[in-house]
Amino acid sequence: MTARAYAMVSQVRYRELKTRIALAAFIGATAWFVAPSIWPPIWFAAVLATQILDMAVFGRFRRQPVRAPGRAYLVLCCATTVLSVSVYAAITAFLWFRGGEVGKLFAMVQCAGGLLHVSLHMHHVRPILISAVTPHAVYFLGLPVLTAIATRHWHELLVGIGGLLYMSHLVVAVRQSSSTTAALQSARDSEEQARRKAEVASAAKSDFLAVVSHEIRTPMNAVISAANLLRRTRLDGQQREHVSMLIDAGDVLMGLLNDVLDFSKIEAGKMELESAEMIVRDRLSTVVRLWEPRALANGVRLRLRVAPTVPAAVRTDPLRVQQILFNLMSNAVKFTRDGEITIAVGWDGDRLNVAVGDTGCGIPADRLAQIFNSFEQADVGTTRRYGGTGLGLSISRKLAELMGGTLTAESVEGEGATFTLSLPMTVVEAAAVAPERPVEIAGSLSGRSILAADDHEVNRRILQLLLEPHGCRLTLVENGAEALEAASGQRFDAILMDMQMPVMDGLEATRRIRAGAVNGSTPVIALTANALDVHRAAWDAAGVHAFLTKPIDPVMLAATLAQACAAERTGPAAAVA
């Protein structure tokens, strides 16, 4: 017998203590009313004493629920149960002999109720169940039989026979209840085991994704950054074409990686939305500026139409809005070989509606319902011809739904498709929107002193090649400990910090630099291949100025550094020369 079963019985008995005492008070009062005597009060006092003893003996199971009783303690529990139940049921004998016909009837009903109660609440532990049932059964069956023999009124045996039938039905009910309880417990145990396995699997998947993301981004940083550096050199036409192929392939790989990570976060319910102000036309212009060259390269015109009623600024999650629009534009450009792509933007009271239409190949009517499913595309050959994971539209719709909006599609095969995004947004008054002051990158890093920590030699070389042309003084170190040492003796304008490094990681190094006097207020920029939300949260807790992921975007890196270096310093460190 498991310790949990004893603990369950103990908990039930403790929880129903007040009920048992209240019921005993009622039964005692009734017995005194039916047959006034000193015995009902004496009986009630004896019930109180035995219930206190019962609680003391069974209390150990509540305090130590995982400890199973030894043989001696089990005997003590059974003896205590027999004593407490015998005393509790003793009122049955009093009423039977002193209460007349009404007393006999009340005694049998009270005893039958006691049998039912202990049978249903103590069937978890058989020795305790037998100890509780036996006293009740002795009174329930013994009193009619004893009376029939003593008075030779043999019809009294019918009461005993009825009691026997009642107990037989009770045995069946208890067995059924016990079987049902065991099945429910087994189901709960299986569910708990499955939940734990799912949690372990989810944690393992998250760890796997984190490792895969880091391990892919690290070499991709070298590939894409080297390709960008190579494009800056003097190249002939064929060489420039080869470099462009490298960069385009790198962008595709990063897009696939980001899709898988976003899909995993959405499926796990860990996608967090932000609320910030977005300048609508600026965001749309960014989308057009980035996709227009690719559309024109395919011989496709790109048109943007914004209704006059569209507000200047709204409150939403700008990054996710841009992500959805990028996915829609990616599909439009991918599947349109001639004609035009149109972005039509309207405002409907409290919703921004963006329709991205194209004159491409369109989607067959029988496949239109499946295009938003994960890993599915309109044609089984689409992936082979155009690439992609089939996750872009699925992610976009789920993001739209998370933001309280919708994403729908209409299409005529051979004539094109239109995807309509509708998102609820709050209008922000133009006066409340603080205009962004663009930071001029050219020359803004000249003479700036920058500390960069990265354990990969290739990454350090790439940083050197990307930043030194801007005229900054770069100090390169291999781990967090070296970064801390360098930051303790020299004032820097900005610090670039990797996350996973030997000796001391970037988070610990950042915390210690923040606690120092020399660079306590110097902007620290996380530049890492660890791109999950949990990593971003860890960096935010460490107090970084910005969070950049690898592969390095040269323009973003320079702009972030320029903005960090231009920021005003506060605190004691500002006075350090």
Coordinates of C-alpha atoms in Angstrom, one line a residue:
M1 CA 0.0 0.0 0.0
T2 CA 1.4 3.3 -1.0
A3 CA 2.0 6.2 1.4
R4 CA -0.1 8.4 -0.8
A5 CA -3.2 6.2 0.0
Y6 CA -2.7 6.6 3.8
A7 CA -2.2 10.3 3.3
M8 CA -5.4 10.6 1.3
V9 CA -7.4 8.8 4.1
S10 CA -5.8 11.1 6.7
Q11 CA -6.7 14.2 4.7
V12 CA -10.3 13.1 4.3
R13 CA -10.7 12.3 8.0
Y14 CA -9.1 15.6 9.0
R15 CA -11.2 17.6 6.5
E16 CA -14.5 16.0 7.7
L17 CA -13.7 16.3 11.4
K18 CA -16.0 19.3 12.0
T19 CA -18.8 17.5 10.1
R20 CA -18.5 14.3 12.2
I21 CA -18.6 16.3 15.4
A22 CA -21.6 18.4 14.3
L23 CA -23.4 15.2 13.2
A24 CA -22.6 13.5 16.5
A25 CA -24.0 16.5 18.4
F26 CA -27.2 16.2 16.3
I27 CA -27.5 12.5 16.9
G28 CA -26.8 12.9 20.6
A29 CA -29.5 15.5 20.9
T30 CA -32.0 13.3 18.9
A31 CA -31.2 10.3 21.1
W32 CA -31.7 12.4 24.3
F33 CA -35.1 13.7 22.8
V34 CA -36.2 10.1 22.0
A35 CA -35.0 8.6 25.3
P36 CA -34.0 11.3 27.9
S37 CA -30.9 10.0 29.8
I38 CA -27.4 10.8 30.9
W39 CA -26.0 8.5 28.3
P40 CA -26.2 10.7 25.2
P41 CA -24.0 13.4 26.7
I42 CA -21.6 10.8 28.0
W43 CA -21.5 9.3 24.5
F44 CA -20.9 12.7 22.9
A45 CA -17.9 13.3 25.3
A46 CA -16.5 9.9 24.4
V47 CA -16.9 10.7 20.7
L48 CA -14.9 13.9 21.2
A49 CA -12.1 12.1 23.0
T50 CA -11.8 9.3 20.4
Q51 CA -11.8 11.8 17.5
I52 CA -9.0 13.7 19.1
L53 CA -7.1 10.4 19.5
D54 CA -7.9 9.6 15.9
M55 CA -6.5 12.9 14.6
A56 CA -3.3 12.5 16.7
V57 CA -2.6 9.0 15.3
F58 CA -3.4 9.8 11.7
G59 CA -1.8 13.2 11.8
R60 CA 1.6 11.8 10.9
F61 CA 0.4 10.9 7.4
R62 CA -0.6 14.6 6.8
R63 CA 2.8 15.8 8.0
Q64 CA 4.8 13.1 6.2
P65 CA 2.6 12.1 3.2
V66 CA 5.5 10.2 1.5
R67 CA 6.2 8.0 4.5
A68 CA 4.5 4.6 4.5
P69 CA 3.6 3.1 8.0
G70 CA 5.4 0.2 9.5
R71 CA 3.6 -2.9 10.7
A72 CA 3.4 -1.7 14.3
Y73 CA 2.1 1.8 13.3
L74 CA -0.5 0.2 11.0
V75 CA -1.8 -2.0 13.9
L76 CA -2.0 1.2 16.0
C77 CA -4.0 2.9 13.2
C78 CA -6.4 0.0 12.8
A79 CA -6.9 -0.2 16.6
T80 CA -7.6 3.5 16.8
T81 CA -10.1 3.3 13.9
V82 CA -11.9 0.4 15.6
L83 CA -12.1 2.3 18.9
S84 CA -13.3 5.6 17.4
V85 CA -15.9 3.9 15.1
S86 CA -17.1 1.6 17.9
V87 CA -17.7 4.6 20.2
Y88 CA -19.3 6.6 17.4
A89 CA -21.7 3.8 16.5
A90 CA -22.5 2.9 20.1
I91 CA -25.4 5.3 20.0
T92 CA -27.1 2.7 17.8
A93 CA -27.3 0.2 20.6
F94 CA -28.7 2.9 23.0
L95 CA -31.4 3.9 20.6
W96 CA -32.2 0.3 19.7
F97 CA -32.8 -0.8 23.3
R98 CA -34.1 2.5 24.8
G99 CA -35.8 4.4 22.0
G100 CA -38.7 2.2 21.2
E101 CA -39.8 1.6 17.6
V102 CA -38.8 5.1 16.5
G103 CA -35.4 4.7 18.2
K104 CA -34.8 1.3 16.4
L105 CA -35.7 2.9 13.0
F106 CA -33.4 5.9 13.7
A107 CA -30.6 3.6 14.9
M108 CA -30.7 1.5 11.7
V109 CA -30.7 4.6 9.4
Q110 CA -27.9 6.1 11.4
C111 CA -25.8 2.9 11.3
A112 CA -26.5 2.4 7.5
G113 CA -25.3 6.0 6.9
G114 CA -22.2 5.4 8.9
L115 CA -21.4 2.2 6.9
L116 CA -21.9 4.1 3.6
H117 CA -19.7 7.0 4.8
V118 CA -16.7 4.9 5.9
S119 CA -17.0 2.6 2.9
L120 CA -16.8 5.4 0.4
H121 CA -14.1 7.5 2.2
M122 CA -11.7 4.8 3.4
H123 CA -11.7 2.2 0.6
H124 CA -8.2 3.5 -0.4
V125 CA -6.6 1.5 2.4
R126 CA -8.1 -2.0 3.0
P127 CA -6.9 -2.6 6.6
I128 CA -8.4 0.8 7.6
L129 CA -11.6 0.1 5.7
I130 CA -12.1 -3.3 7.4
S131 CA -11.4 -1.7 10.8
A132 CA -14.0 1.0 10.2
V133 CA -16.7 -1.2 8.7
T134 CA -16.5 -4.0 11.3
P135 CA -17.9 -2.1 14.3
H136 CA -20.8 -0.6 12.2
A137 CA -21.5 -4.1 10.7
V138 CA -21.6 -5.7 14.2
Y139 CA -24.2 -3.2 15.4
F140 CA -26.1 -3.2 12.0
L141 CA -26.5 -7.0 11.8
G142 CA -25.9 -8.0 15.4
L143 CA -28.6 -6.0 17.1
P144 CA -31.6 -7.4 15.1
V145 CA -30.2 -11.0 15.3
L146 CA -29.5 -10.7 19.1
T147 CA -33.0 -9.3 19.7
A148 CA -34.7 -12.0 17.7
I149 CA -32.9 -14.7 19.6
A150 CA -33.5 -13.1 23.0
T151 CA -37.2 -12.4 22.4
R152 CA -37.9 -15.3 20.1
H153 CA -39.6 -12.8 17.8
W154 CA -38.1 -14.4 14.7
H155 CA -39.6 -11.8 12.3
E156 CA -36.9 -9.4 13.7
L157 CA -34.5 -11.5 11.6
L158 CA -35.9 -9.8 8.5
V159 CA -34.2 -6.6 9.7
G160 CA -30.9 -8.4 9.8
I161 CA -31.5 -10.0 6.4
G162 CA -32.3 -6.5 5.0
G163 CA -29.2 -5.2 6.5
L164 CA -27.2 -8.1 4.9
L165 CA -28.7 -7.2 1.5
Y166 CA -27.8 -3.6 2.1
M167 CA -24.2 -4.5 2.9
S168 CA -23.9 -6.7 -0.2
H169 CA -25.0 -3.8 -2.4
L170 CA -22.6 -1.6 -0.5
V171 CA -19.7 -4.0 -1.2
V172 CA -20.5 -3.8 -5.0
A173 CA -20.7 0.0 -4.8
V174 CA -17.5 0.2 -3.0
R175 CA -15.7 -2.1 -5.4
Q176 CA -17.0 0.0 -8.3
S177 CA -16.0 3.2 -6.6
S178 CA -12.6 1.8 -5.8
S179 CA -12.2 0.7 -9.4
T180 CA -13.3 4.1 -10.7
T181 CA -11.0 5.9 -8.3
A182 CA -8.1 3.7 -9.3
A183 CA -8.8 4.3 -13.0
L184 CA -9.0 8.1 -12.4
Q185 CA -5.8 8.1 -10.5
S186 CA -4.1 6.1 -13.2
A187 CA -5.4 8.5 -15.8
R188 CA -4.1 11.4 -13.7
D189 CA -0.8 9.8 -13.2
S190 CA -0.5 9.1 -17.0
E191 CA -1.6 12.7 -17.7
E192 CA 1.0 14.0 -15.2
Q193 CA 3.7 11.8 -16.7
A194 CA 2.7 13.0 -20.3
R195 CA 2.8 16.6 -19.1
R196 CA 6.2 16.2 -17.6
K197 CA 7.5 14.5 -20.8
A198 CA 6.0 17.3 -22.9
E199 CA 7.7 19.9 -20.7
V200 CA 11.0 18.1 -21.0
A201 CA 10.5 17.8 -24.8
S202 CA 9.5 21.5 -25.0
A203 CA 12.6 22.5 -23.0
A204 CA 14.8 20.2 -25.2
K205 CA 13.3 21.7 -28.3
S206 CA 13.9 25.2 -27.0
D207 CA 17.5 24.3 -26.2
F208 CA 17.9 22.7 -29.6
L209 CA 16.6 25.7 -31.4
A210 CA 18.8 28.0 -29.3
V211 CA 21.9 25.9 -30.2
V212 CA 20.9 25.6 -33.9
S213 CA 20.2 29.3 -34.1
H214 CA 23.6 30.1 -32.5
E215 CA 25.6 27.6 -34.5
I216 CA 24.0 28.6 -37.9
R217 CA 24.2 32.4 -37.2
T218 CA 27.9 32.2 -36.3
P219 CA 29.2 30.9 -39.7
M220 CA 26.5 32.8 -41.6
N221 CA 27.9 36.0 -40.0
A222 CA 31.3 35.2 -41.6
V223 CA 29.8 34.3 -44.9
I224 CA 27.4 37.3 -45.3
S225 CA 29.8 39.9 -43.8
A226 CA 32.7 38.7 -45.9
A227 CA 30.4 38.9 -49.0
N228 CA 29.4 42.5 -48.1
L229 CA 33.0 43.5 -47.6
L230 CA 34.0 41.9 -50.8
R231 CA 31.3 43.8 -52.7
R232 CA 33.0 47.1 -51.5
T233 CA 36.2 46.2 -53.4
R234 CA 36.9 46.7 -57.1
L235 CA 35.2 43.8 -58.9
D236 CA 34.5 43.0 -62.5
G237 CA 30.9 42.3 -63.7
Q238 CA 31.2 38.5 -63.2
Q239 CA 32.7 38.8 -59.8
R240 CA 30.0 41.3 -58.6
E241 CA 27.4 38.9 -59.9
H242 CA 28.9 36.0 -57.8
V243 CA 29.0 38.2 -54.7
S244 CA 25.4 39.2 -55.2
M245 CA 24.5 35.5 -55.4
L246 CA 26.3 34.9 -52.1
I247 CA 24.5 37.7 -50.4
D248 CA 21.1 36.7 -51.8
A249 CA 21.6 33.1 -50.7
G250 CA 22.6 34.3 -47.3
D251 CA 19.5 36.4 -47.0
V252 CA 17.3 33.4 -48.0
L253 CA 19.0 31.2 -45.4
M254 CA 18.5 33.8 -42.6
G255 CA 14.9 34.2 -43.7
L256 CA 14.3 30.4 -43.3
L257 CA 16.0 30.4 -39.9
N258 CA 13.9 33.3 -38.7
D259 CA 10.7 31.7 -40.0
V260 CA 11.4 28.5 -38.1
L261 CA 12.2 30.3 -34.9
D262 CA 9.1 32.6 -35.1
F263 CA 6.9 29.5 -35.9
S264 CA 8.3 27.7 -32.9
K265 CA 7.7 30.7 -30.6
I266 CA 4.1 31.1 -31.8
E267 CA 3.3 27.4 -31.4
A268 CA 4.8 27.4 -27.9
G269 CA 2.7 30.5 -27.0
K270 CA 5.8 32.5 -26.3
M271 CA 5.5 35.2 -28.9
E272 CA 5.4 38.6 -27.1
L273 CA 3.9 41.6 -28.7
E274 CA 5.1 45.2 -28.1
S275 CA 3.1 48.4 -28.1
A276 CA 4.8 51.4 -29.7
E277 CA 4.1 54.4 -31.9
M278 CA 4.4 53.8 -35.6
I279 CA 4.6 56.5 -38.3
V280 CA 2.4 54.8 -40.9
R281 CA 3.7 56.3 -44.1
D282 CA 7.4 56.0 -43.0
R283 CA 6.9 52.3 -42.3
L284 CA 5.2 51.8 -45.7
S285 CA 7.9 53.7 -47.5
T286 CA 10.5 51.5 -45.9
V287 CA 8.7 48.4 -47.2
V288 CA 8.5 49.9 -50.7
R289 CA 12.1 51.1 -50.7
L290 CA 13.4 47.6 -49.8
W291 CA 11.2 45.6 -52.2
E292 CA 11.0 48.0 -55.2
P293 CA 14.5 47.1 -56.6
R294 CA 13.6 43.4 -56.5
A295 CA 10.3 44.0 -58.2
L296 CA 11.8 46.1 -60.9
A297 CA 14.5 43.5 -61.5
N298 CA 11.6 41.1 -62.4
G299 CA 10.0 43.8 -64.7
V300 CA 7.2 44.5 -62.2
R301 CA 6.0 47.9 -61.2
L302 CA 5.4 48.6 -57.5
R303 CA 2.7 51.0 -56.6
L304 CA 1.7 52.4 -53.1
R305 CA -1.7 54.1 -52.6
V306 CA -2.5 55.5 -49.2
A307 CA -6.0 56.9 -48.5
P308 CA -6.2 60.4 -47.1
T309 CA -8.1 59.1 -44.1
V310 CA -5.1 57.0 -42.9
P311 CA -3.7 58.6 -39.7
A312 CA -0.2 59.8 -39.5
A313 CA 0.7 57.7 -36.5
V314 CA -0.8 54.7 -34.7
R315 CA 0.0 52.6 -31.7
T316 CA 0.8 48.9 -32.5
D317 CA 3.7 46.5 -32.8
P318 CA 5.7 48.1 -35.6
L319 CA 8.1 45.2 -36.0
R320 CA 5.4 42.6 -36.4
V321 CA 3.4 44.8 -38.8
Q322 CA 6.6 45.1 -40.9
Q323 CA 7.2 41.4 -40.7
I324 CA 3.7 40.6 -42.0
L325 CA 4.1 43.1 -44.9
F326 CA 7.5 41.7 -45.7
N327 CA 6.1 38.2 -46.0
L328 CA 3.2 39.4 -48.2
M329 CA 5.6 41.4 -50.4
S330 CA 8.0 38.4 -50.6
N331 CA 5.2 36.3 -52.0
A332 CA 4.0 39.0 -54.4
V333 CA 7.5 39.6 -55.8
K334 CA 8.2 35.8 -55.9
F335 CA 5.1 34.9 -57.9
T336 CA 4.8 37.9 -60.2
R337 CA 6.7 37.9 -63.5
D338 CA 5.0 40.8 -65.2
G339 CA 2.5 43.5 -64.5
E340 CA 2.4 45.3 -61.2
I341 CA 2.1 44.9 -57.4
T342 CA -0.1 47.3 -55.6
I343 CA -0.2 48.2 -51.9
A344 CA -3.5 49.8 -51.0
V345 CA -3.8 51.2 -47.5
G346 CA -7.1 52.4 -45.9
W347 CA -8.5 53.3 -42.5
D348 CA -11.8 52.0 -41.1
G349 CA -12.5 53.8 -37.9
D350 CA -10.1 51.9 -35.7
R351 CA -8.5 49.4 -38.1
L352 CA -5.7 49.8 -40.6
N353 CA -6.4 47.8 -43.8
V354 CA -3.5 46.9 -46.1
A355 CA -4.2 45.1 -49.3
V356 CA -1.3 43.7 -51.2
G357 CA -2.4 42.7 -54.8
D358 CA -0.4 41.3 -57.6
T359 CA -0.9 40.2 -61.2
G360 CA 1.0 37.0 -60.8
C361 CA 0.1 33.3 -61.4
G362 CA -2.7 33.3 -58.8
I363 CA -3.8 30.5 -56.6
P364 CA -6.1 27.6 -57.6
A365 CA -9.5 27.8 -55.9
D366 CA -9.1 24.3 -54.4
R367 CA -5.8 25.3 -52.8
L368 CA -6.8 28.7 -51.5
A369 CA -7.9 27.4 -48.1
Q370 CA -4.6 25.6 -47.5
I371 CA -2.1 28.4 -48.1
F372 CA -2.2 29.6 -44.5
N373 CA -1.5 26.1 -43.1
S374 CA 2.0 25.5 -41.8
F375 CA 4.5 24.0 -44.2
E376 CA 2.0 24.1 -47.1
Q377 CA 2.1 25.9 -50.4
A378 CA -0.3 26.2 -53.2
D379 CA 1.5 23.7 -55.4
V380 CA 3.7 20.8 -54.3
G381 CA 6.3 22.1 -56.8
T382 CA 6.3 25.6 -55.4
T383 CA 9.2 24.9 -53.0
R384 CA 11.3 23.4 -55.8
R385 CA 10.7 26.3 -58.2
Y386 CA 10.5 29.3 -55.8
G387 CA 12.0 28.1 -52.5
G388 CA 10.6 28.8 -49.0
T389 CA 9.4 26.7 -46.1
G390 CA 5.7 27.3 -46.5
L391 CA 5.7 29.1 -43.1
G392 CA 5.6 32.8 -44.2
L393 CA 1.8 33.0 -44.6
S394 CA 1.1 30.8 -41.6
I395 CA 3.2 33.0 -39.4
S396 CA 1.7 36.2 -40.8
R397 CA -1.9 35.0 -40.2
K398 CA -1.0 33.9 -36.6
L399 CA 0.7 37.2 -35.9
A400 CA -2.3 39.0 -37.2
E401 CA -4.6 37.0 -35.0
L402 CA -2.4 37.5 -32.0
M403 CA -2.7 41.3 -32.7
G404 CA -6.5 41.0 -32.8
G405 CA -6.7 41.3 -36.6
T406 CA -7.2 39.1 -39.7
L407 CA -5.3 38.1 -42.8
T408 CA -7.4 36.9 -45.8
A409 CA -6.7 36.0 -49.4
E410 CA -8.6 36.3 -52.7
S411 CA -7.3 34.9 -56.0
V412 CA -8.2 34.0 -59.5
E413 CA -5.8 31.5 -61.1
G414 CA -3.8 33.1 -63.8
E415 CA -4.8 36.7 -62.9
G416 CA -3.1 37.2 -59.5
A417 CA -3.9 37.3 -55.8
T418 CA -4.8 39.9 -53.2
F419 CA -3.9 39.5 -49.5
T420 CA -5.7 41.8 -47.1
L421 CA -4.4 42.6 -43.6
S422 CA -6.7 44.2 -41.1
L423 CA -5.4 45.2 -37.7
P424 CA -6.9 47.2 -34.9
M425 CA -4.8 50.2 -33.9
T426 CA -5.1 53.3 -31.8
V427 CA -4.5 56.7 -33.4
V428 CA -1.7 58.7 -31.9
E429 CA -2.0 62.5 -32.2
A430 CA 0.7 64.0 -34.4
A431 CA 1.8 66.3 -31.6
A432 CA 2.4 63.3 -29.3
V433 CA 4.8 61.6 -31.7
A434 CA 8.4 62.6 -31.1
P435 CA 10.1 63.0 -34.4
E436 CA 13.2 60.8 -34.8
R437 CA 16.4 62.6 -35.3
P438 CA 18.4 60.7 -37.9
V439 CA 21.9 60.0 -36.9
E440 CA 24.4 60.8 -39.6
I441 CA 26.7 57.8 -39.8
A442 CA 29.3 59.3 -42.1
G443 CA 32.0 60.8 -39.9
S444 CA 30.0 60.2 -36.7
L445 CA 32.3 57.3 -35.6
S446 CA 35.5 59.1 -36.5
G447 CA 37.8 59.2 -33.5
R448 CA 35.4 57.1 -31.3
S449 CA 36.9 54.5 -29.0
I450 CA 35.1 51.2 -29.2
L451 CA 35.6 48.0 -27.3
A452 CA 34.5 44.7 -29.0
A453 CA 34.5 41.3 -27.3
D454 CA 34.1 38.2 -29.4
D455 CA 35.7 34.8 -29.0
H456 CA 35.7 34.0 -32.8
E457 CA 38.8 35.3 -34.6
V458 CA 36.9 35.6 -37.9
N459 CA 34.2 37.7 -36.2
R460 CA 36.8 40.0 -34.7
R461 CA 38.4 40.4 -38.1
I462 CA 35.0 41.2 -39.7
L463 CA 34.3 43.9 -37.0
Q464 CA 37.7 45.3 -37.7
L465 CA 37.0 45.4 -41.5
L466 CA 33.6 46.9 -41.1
L467 CA 34.3 49.6 -38.5
E468 CA 37.9 50.8 -39.1
P469 CA 36.9 52.5 -42.4
H470 CA 34.7 54.7 -40.3
G471 CA 37.7 56.1 -38.5
C472 CA 37.0 54.6 -35.0
R473 CA 39.7 53.2 -32.7
L474 CA 38.8 49.6 -32.1
T475 CA 40.0 47.5 -29.1
L476 CA 39.4 43.7 -29.7
V477 CA 39.3 41.1 -26.9
E478 CA 38.5 37.4 -26.8
N479 CA 36.3 37.0 -23.8
G480 CA 34.3 38.8 -21.1
A481 CA 37.2 38.7 -18.6
E482 CA 39.5 40.6 -21.1
A483 CA 36.6 43.0 -21.8
L484 CA 36.2 43.7 -18.1
E485 CA 39.9 44.3 -17.7
A486 CA 40.1 46.7 -20.7
A487 CA 37.0 48.5 -19.5
S488 CA 38.5 49.0 -16.0
G489 CA 41.4 51.0 -17.2
Q490 CA 40.2 53.0 -20.3
R491 CA 37.1 55.0 -21.1
F492 CA 35.2 53.8 -24.2
D493 CA 32.5 55.5 -26.2
A494 CA 30.7 52.2 -26.8
I495 CA 31.1 48.5 -26.1
L496 CA 30.2 45.6 -28.4
M497 CA 29.6 42.4 -26.4
D498 CA 29.2 38.8 -27.6
M499 CA 27.1 36.5 -25.4
Q500 CA 28.7 33.0 -25.3
M501 CA 32.5 33.4 -24.6
P502 CA 35.0 31.3 -22.5
V503 CA 36.3 32.4 -19.1
M504 CA 33.5 34.9 -18.7
D505 CA 30.3 35.3 -20.8
G506 CA 29.0 38.6 -22.1
L507 CA 26.2 39.0 -19.6
E508 CA 28.4 38.7 -16.6
A509 CA 31.0 41.0 -18.1
T510 CA 28.3 43.6 -18.9
R511 CA 26.9 43.5 -15.3
R512 CA 30.4 44.0 -13.9
I513 CA 31.2 46.8 -16.3
R514 CA 27.9 48.4 -15.3
A515 CA 29.0 48.2 -11.7
G516 CA 32.4 49.8 -12.4
A517 CA 33.3 53.5 -12.3
V518 CA 35.1 54.0 -15.6
N519 CA 32.5 52.7 -18.1
G520 CA 29.5 52.3 -15.8
S521 CA 27.4 54.5 -18.1
T522 CA 29.0 53.5 -21.4
P523 CA 26.5 52.1 -23.9
V524 CA 26.9 48.3 -24.2
I525 CA 25.5 46.8 -27.5
A526 CA 24.8 43.1 -27.5
L527 CA 26.1 41.6 -30.8
T528 CA 25.3 37.9 -30.6
A529 CA 24.2 34.8 -32.5
N530 CA 21.8 34.0 -29.6
A531 CA 18.7 35.5 -31.1
L532 CA 15.8 34.0 -29.1
D533 CA 13.5 36.2 -26.9
V534 CA 14.9 34.7 -23.7
H535 CA 18.3 35.9 -24.8
R536 CA 17.0 39.4 -25.5
A537 CA 15.3 39.4 -22.1
A538 CA 18.6 38.4 -20.4
W539 CA 20.4 41.3 -22.1
D540 CA 17.7 43.7 -21.2
A541 CA 18.1 42.6 -17.6
A542 CA 21.8 43.2 -17.8
G543 CA 21.2 46.8 -19.0
V544 CA 22.3 46.9 -22.6
H545 CA 21.8 49.9 -24.9
A546 CA 20.7 47.8 -27.9
F547 CA 20.4 44.2 -29.1
L548 CA 21.8 43.2 -32.5
T549 CA 22.0 39.7 -33.9
K550 CA 24.4 38.0 -36.2
P551 CA 24.8 37.9 -39.2
I552 CA 25.9 41.6 -38.9
D553 CA 24.0 44.2 -40.8
P554 CA 26.8 46.7 -41.6
V555 CA 24.4 49.7 -41.9
M556 CA 22.5 48.8 -38.7
L557 CA 25.7 48.2 -36.8
A558 CA 27.2 51.6 -37.8
A559 CA 23.9 53.4 -37.2
T560 CA 23.5 51.8 -33.7
L561 CA 27.1 52.7 -32.8
A562 CA 26.7 56.2 -34.0
Q563 CA 23.5 56.7 -32.0
A564 CA 25.0 55.1 -28.9
C565 CA 28.1 57.3 -29.2
A566 CA 26.0 60.4 -29.6
A567 CA 23.8 59.7 -26.6
E568 CA 24.4 61.9 -23.6
R569 CA 26.1 60.3 -20.6
T570 CA 24.7 60.4 -17.1
G571 CA 26.1 59.4 -13.7
P572 CA 29.6 59.4 -12.3
A573 CA 31.2 57.8 -15.3
A574 CA 30.4 60.8 -17.4
A575 CA 33.0 62.8 -15.6
V576 CA 35.8 60.3 -16.3
A577 CA 38.3 61.6 -18.8

